[in-house]
PDB file of C-alpha atoms in Angstrom:
ATOM      1  CA  UNK A1402       0.973  -0.774   9.474  1.00 84.00           C
ATOM      2  CA  UNK A1403       1.845  -3.723   7.255  1.00 92.00           C
ATOM      3  CA  UNK A1404       2.697  -7.120   8.714  1.00 95.00           C
ATOM      4  CA  UNK A1405       4.903  -9.526   6.759  1.00 97.00           C
ATOM      5  CA  UNK A1406       5.052 -13.279   7.286  1.00 95.00           C
ATOM      6  CA  UNK A1407       7.668 -15.398   5.532  1.00 95.00           C
ATOM      7  CA  UNK A1408       7.617 -19.118   4.829  1.00 95.00           C
ATOM      8  CA  UNK A1409       9.584 -21.689   2.870  1.00 96.00           C
ATOM      9  CA  UNK A1410      12.992 -21.718   4.487  1.00 95.00           C
ATOM     10  CA  UNK A1411      14.838 -24.868   5.462  1.00 97.00           C
ATOM     11  CA  UNK A1412      17.871 -27.066   4.945  1.00 98.00           C
ATOM     12  CA  UNK A1413      18.971 -27.889   1.407  1.00 98.00           C
ATOM     13  CA  UNK A1414      22.043 -29.460  -0.146  1.00 98.00           C
ATOM     14  CA  UNK A1415      24.396 -27.426  -2.349  1.00 98.00           C
ATOM     15  CA  UNK A1416      22.967 -27.178  -5.840  1.00 98.00           C
ATOM     16  CA  UNK A1417      19.424 -27.533  -4.561  1.00 98.00           C
ATOM     17  CA  UNK A1418      16.444 -25.194  -4.712  1.00 98.00           C
ATOM     18  CA  UNK A1419      14.060 -23.498  -2.312  1.00 98.00           C
ATOM     19  CA  UNK A1420      11.130 -21.145  -2.775  1.00 98.00           C
ATOM     20  CA  UNK A1421      10.390 -18.474  -0.191  1.00 98.00           C
ATOM     21  CA  UNK A1422       7.063 -16.707   0.178  1.00 98.00           C
ATOM     22  CA  UNK A1423       6.124 -13.544   2.039  1.00 98.00           C
ATOM     23  CA  UNK A1424       2.543 -12.419   2.524  1.00 97.00           C
ATOM     24  CA  UNK A1425       1.606  -8.899   3.561  1.00 96.00           C
ATOM     25  CA  UNK A1426      -1.438  -8.144   5.678  1.00 92.00           C
ATOM     26  CA  UNK A1427      -2.819  -5.378   7.850  1.00 88.00           C
ATOM     27  CA  UNK A1428      -3.447  -1.805   6.799  1.00 83.00           C
ATOM     28  CA  UNK A1429      -2.505  -2.122   3.143  1.00 84.00           C
ATOM     29  CA  UNK A1430      -2.930   0.998   1.047  1.00 82.00           C
ATOM     30  CA  UNK A1431      -0.398   0.937  -1.766  1.00 85.00           C
ATOM     31  CA  UNK A1432       2.621  -1.332  -1.454  1.00 91.00           C
ATOM     32  CA  UNK A1433       5.369  -0.153  -3.789  1.00 93.00           C
ATOM     33  CA  UNK A1434       8.489  -2.243  -3.369  1.00 96.00           C
ATOM     34  CA  UNK A1435       8.629  -5.765  -1.980  1.00 97.00           C
ATOM     35  CA  UNK A1436      11.705  -7.874  -1.679  1.00 97.00           C
ATOM     36  CA  UNK A1437      14.222  -9.880   0.231  1.00 98.00           C
ATOM     37  CA  UNK A1438      17.284  -9.146   2.284  1.00 98.00           C
ATOM     38  CA  UNK A1439      19.497 -11.633   4.105  1.00 98.00           C
ATOM     39  CA  UNK A1440      21.767 -11.643   7.105  1.00 98.00           C
ATOM     40  CA  UNK A1441      24.391 -14.257   7.827  1.00 96.00           C
ATOM     41  CA  UNK A1442      25.976 -14.677  11.282  1.00 92.00           C
ATOM     42  CA  UNK A1443      28.488 -11.935  11.948  1.00 94.00           C
ATOM     43  CA  UNK A1444      27.607 -10.073   8.760  1.00 96.00           C
ATOM     44  CA  UNK A1445      25.521  -7.051   7.915  1.00 97.00           C
ATOM     45  CA  UNK A1446      22.094  -7.296   6.344  1.00 97.00           C
ATOM     46  CA  UNK A1447      22.345  -7.220   2.555  1.00 98.00           C
ATOM     47  CA  UNK A1448      19.915  -6.825  -0.297  1.00 98.00           C
ATOM     48  CA  UNK A1449      19.064  -9.980  -2.221  1.00 98.00           C
ATOM     49  CA  UNK A1450      16.331  -8.909  -4.627  1.00 98.00           C
ATOM     50  CA  UNK A1451      13.489  -6.434  -4.904  1.00 98.00           C
ATOM     51  CA  UNK A1452      10.506  -5.969  -7.193  1.00 98.00           C
ATOM     52  CA  UNK A1453       8.264  -2.961  -7.726  1.00 95.00           C
ATOM     53  CA  UNK A1454       4.499  -3.023  -8.142  1.00 92.00           C
ATOM     54  CA  UNK A1455       5.121  -2.619 -11.874  1.00 93.00           C
ATOM     55  CA  UNK A1456       7.408  -5.642 -12.014  1.00 95.00           C
ATOM     56  CA  UNK A1457      10.837  -4.004 -12.220  1.00 97.00           C
ATOM     57  CA  UNK A1458      13.437  -6.123 -10.469  1.00 98.00           C
ATOM     58  CA  UNK A1459      16.815  -5.577  -8.859  1.00 98.00           C
ATOM     59  CA  UNK A1460      19.260  -8.293  -7.783  1.00 98.00           C
ATOM     60  CA  UNK A1461      22.472  -8.520  -5.859  1.00 98.00           C
ATOM     61  CA  UNK A1462      25.330  -9.540  -8.148  1.00 98.00           C
ATOM     62  CA  UNK A1463      25.927 -12.651  -6.059  1.00 97.00           C
ATOM     63  CA  UNK A1464      22.489 -14.095  -6.880  1.00 98.00           C
ATOM     64  CA  UNK A1465      21.957 -12.961 -10.478  1.00 98.00           C
ATOM     65  CA  UNK A1466      21.116 -15.887 -12.724  1.00 97.00           C
ATOM     66  CA  UNK A1467      20.296 -18.146  -9.765  1.00 98.00           C
ATOM     67  CA  UNK A1468      17.486 -16.376  -7.886  1.00 98.00           C
ATOM     68  CA  UNK A1469      14.221 -15.027  -9.256  1.00 98.00           C
ATOM     69  CA  UNK A1470      11.938 -12.620  -7.426  1.00 98.00           C
ATOM     70  CA  UNK A1471       8.268 -12.431  -8.368  1.00 98.00           C
ATOM     71  CA  UNK A1472       5.115 -10.909  -6.986  1.00 97.00           C
ATOM     72  CA  UNK A1473       1.368 -11.412  -6.912  1.00 95.00           C
ATOM     73  CA  UNK A1474      -0.089  -7.948  -6.375  1.00 92.00           C
ATOM     74  CA  UNK A1475      -3.617  -9.290  -5.886  1.00 92.00           C
ATOM     75  CA  UNK A1476      -2.380 -11.424  -2.985  1.00 94.00           C
ATOM     76  CA  UNK A1477       0.169  -8.876  -1.697  1.00 94.00           C
ATOM     77  CA  UNK A1478       2.714 -11.681  -1.768  1.00 96.00           C
ATOM     78  CA  UNK A1479       6.318 -11.776  -2.921  1.00 98.00           C
ATOM     79  CA  UNK A1480       8.269 -14.909  -3.784  1.00 98.00           C
ATOM     80  CA  UNK A1481      11.933 -15.774  -4.094  1.00 98.00           C
ATOM     81  CA  UNK A1482      12.850 -18.807  -6.171  1.00 98.00           C
ATOM     82  CA  UNK A1483      16.389 -19.846  -5.269  1.00 98.00           C
ATOM     83  CA  UNK A1484      18.213 -22.297  -7.533  1.00 98.00           C
ATOM     84  CA  UNK A1485      21.775 -23.611  -7.582  1.00 98.00           C
ATOM     85  CA  UNK A1486      22.120 -22.788  -3.913  1.00 98.00           C
ATOM     86  CA  UNK A1487      25.588 -22.461  -2.425  1.00 98.00           C
ATOM     87  CA  UNK A1488      26.793 -22.735   1.183  1.00 97.00           C
ATOM     88  CA  UNK A1489      27.456 -18.985   1.139  1.00 97.00           C
ATOM     89  CA  UNK A1490      23.725 -18.417   0.605  1.00 98.00           C
ATOM     90  CA  UNK A1491      23.148 -19.624   4.171  1.00 98.00           C
ATOM     91  CA  UNK A1492      21.457 -16.812   6.098  1.00 98.00           C
ATOM     92  CA  UNK A1493      18.235 -15.571   7.598  1.00 98.00           C
ATOM     93  CA  UNK A1494      16.151 -14.266   4.722  1.00 98.00           C
ATOM     94  CA  UNK A1495      14.036 -11.282   5.653  1.00 98.00           C
ATOM     95  CA  UNK A1496      11.072  -9.928   3.709  1.00 98.00           C
ATOM     96  CA  UNK A1497      10.705  -6.196   3.128  1.00 97.00           C
ATOM     97  CA  UNK A1498       7.890  -4.023   1.835  1.00 97.00           C
ATOM     98  CA  UNK A1499       7.289  -0.315   1.658  1.00 94.00           C
ATOM     99  CA  UNK A1500       4.041   1.494   1.312  1.00 91.00           C
ATOM    100  CA  UNK A1501       3.129   5.005   0.222  1.00 86.00           C
ATOM    101  CA  UNK A1502       0.167   6.680   1.871  1.00 85.00           C
ATOM    102  CA  UNK A1503      -2.192   9.311   0.453  1.00 85.00           C
ATOM    103  CA  UNK A1504      -0.074  12.089   1.980  1.00 88.00           C
ATOM    104  CA  UNK A1505       2.985  10.701   0.125  1.00 87.00           C
ATOM    105  CA  UNK A1506       4.669   9.441   3.281  1.00 88.00           C
ATOM    106  CA  UNK A1507       6.458   6.125   2.884  1.00 89.00           C
ATOM    107  CA  UNK A1508       6.689   3.467   5.580  1.00 92.00           C
ATOM    108  CA  UNK A1509       8.884   0.379   5.439  1.00 94.00           C
ATOM    109  CA  UNK A1510       8.090  -2.935   7.125  1.00 96.00           C
ATOM    110  CA  UNK A1511      10.198  -6.012   7.851  1.00 97.00           C
ATOM    111  CA  UNK A1512       9.297  -9.626   8.439  1.00 97.00           C
ATOM    112  CA  UNK A1513      10.728 -11.816  11.195  1.00 96.00           C
ATOM    113  CA  UNK A1514      12.904 -13.776   8.805  1.00 97.00           C
ATOM    114  CA  UNK A1515      13.201 -17.394   7.732  1.00 97.00           C
ATOM    115  CA  UNK A1516      16.355 -19.493   8.008  1.00 98.00           C
ATOM    116  CA  UNK A1517      17.931 -20.926   4.871  1.00 98.00           C
ATOM    117  CA  UNK A1518      20.793 -23.363   5.401  1.00 98.00           C
ATOM    118  CA  UNK A1519      22.751 -24.798   2.494  1.00 98.00           C
ATOM    119  CA  UNK A1520      24.860 -27.717   3.622  1.00 97.00           C
ATOM    120  CA  UNK A1521      25.709 -31.277   2.715  1.00 95.00           C
TER     121      UNK A1521
END
């Protein structure tokens, strides 16, 4: 099983920037997709951005042009650079990764989450 540990959250003023990191460890075989979801109080978890092992990215419309997801495959780490932050970006940001095994089964893993608060 893959363990995910996030870091980099915190309090930032509107218009500011933060960079989140998520490192995978454990029984790593072949991680395919890594990315970020977020969950605000009283709301459902939503996709923020994902990136494949080949570098293809996918973003939620609400963050396009402001957030950038990147990945270091050698370090099994995914990053989320967040610029021009807005109060509505306030949420717990949760790392995600899925892995395919030699028998073609796929297993998804979630991190514990890191709080991002955008407020003046």
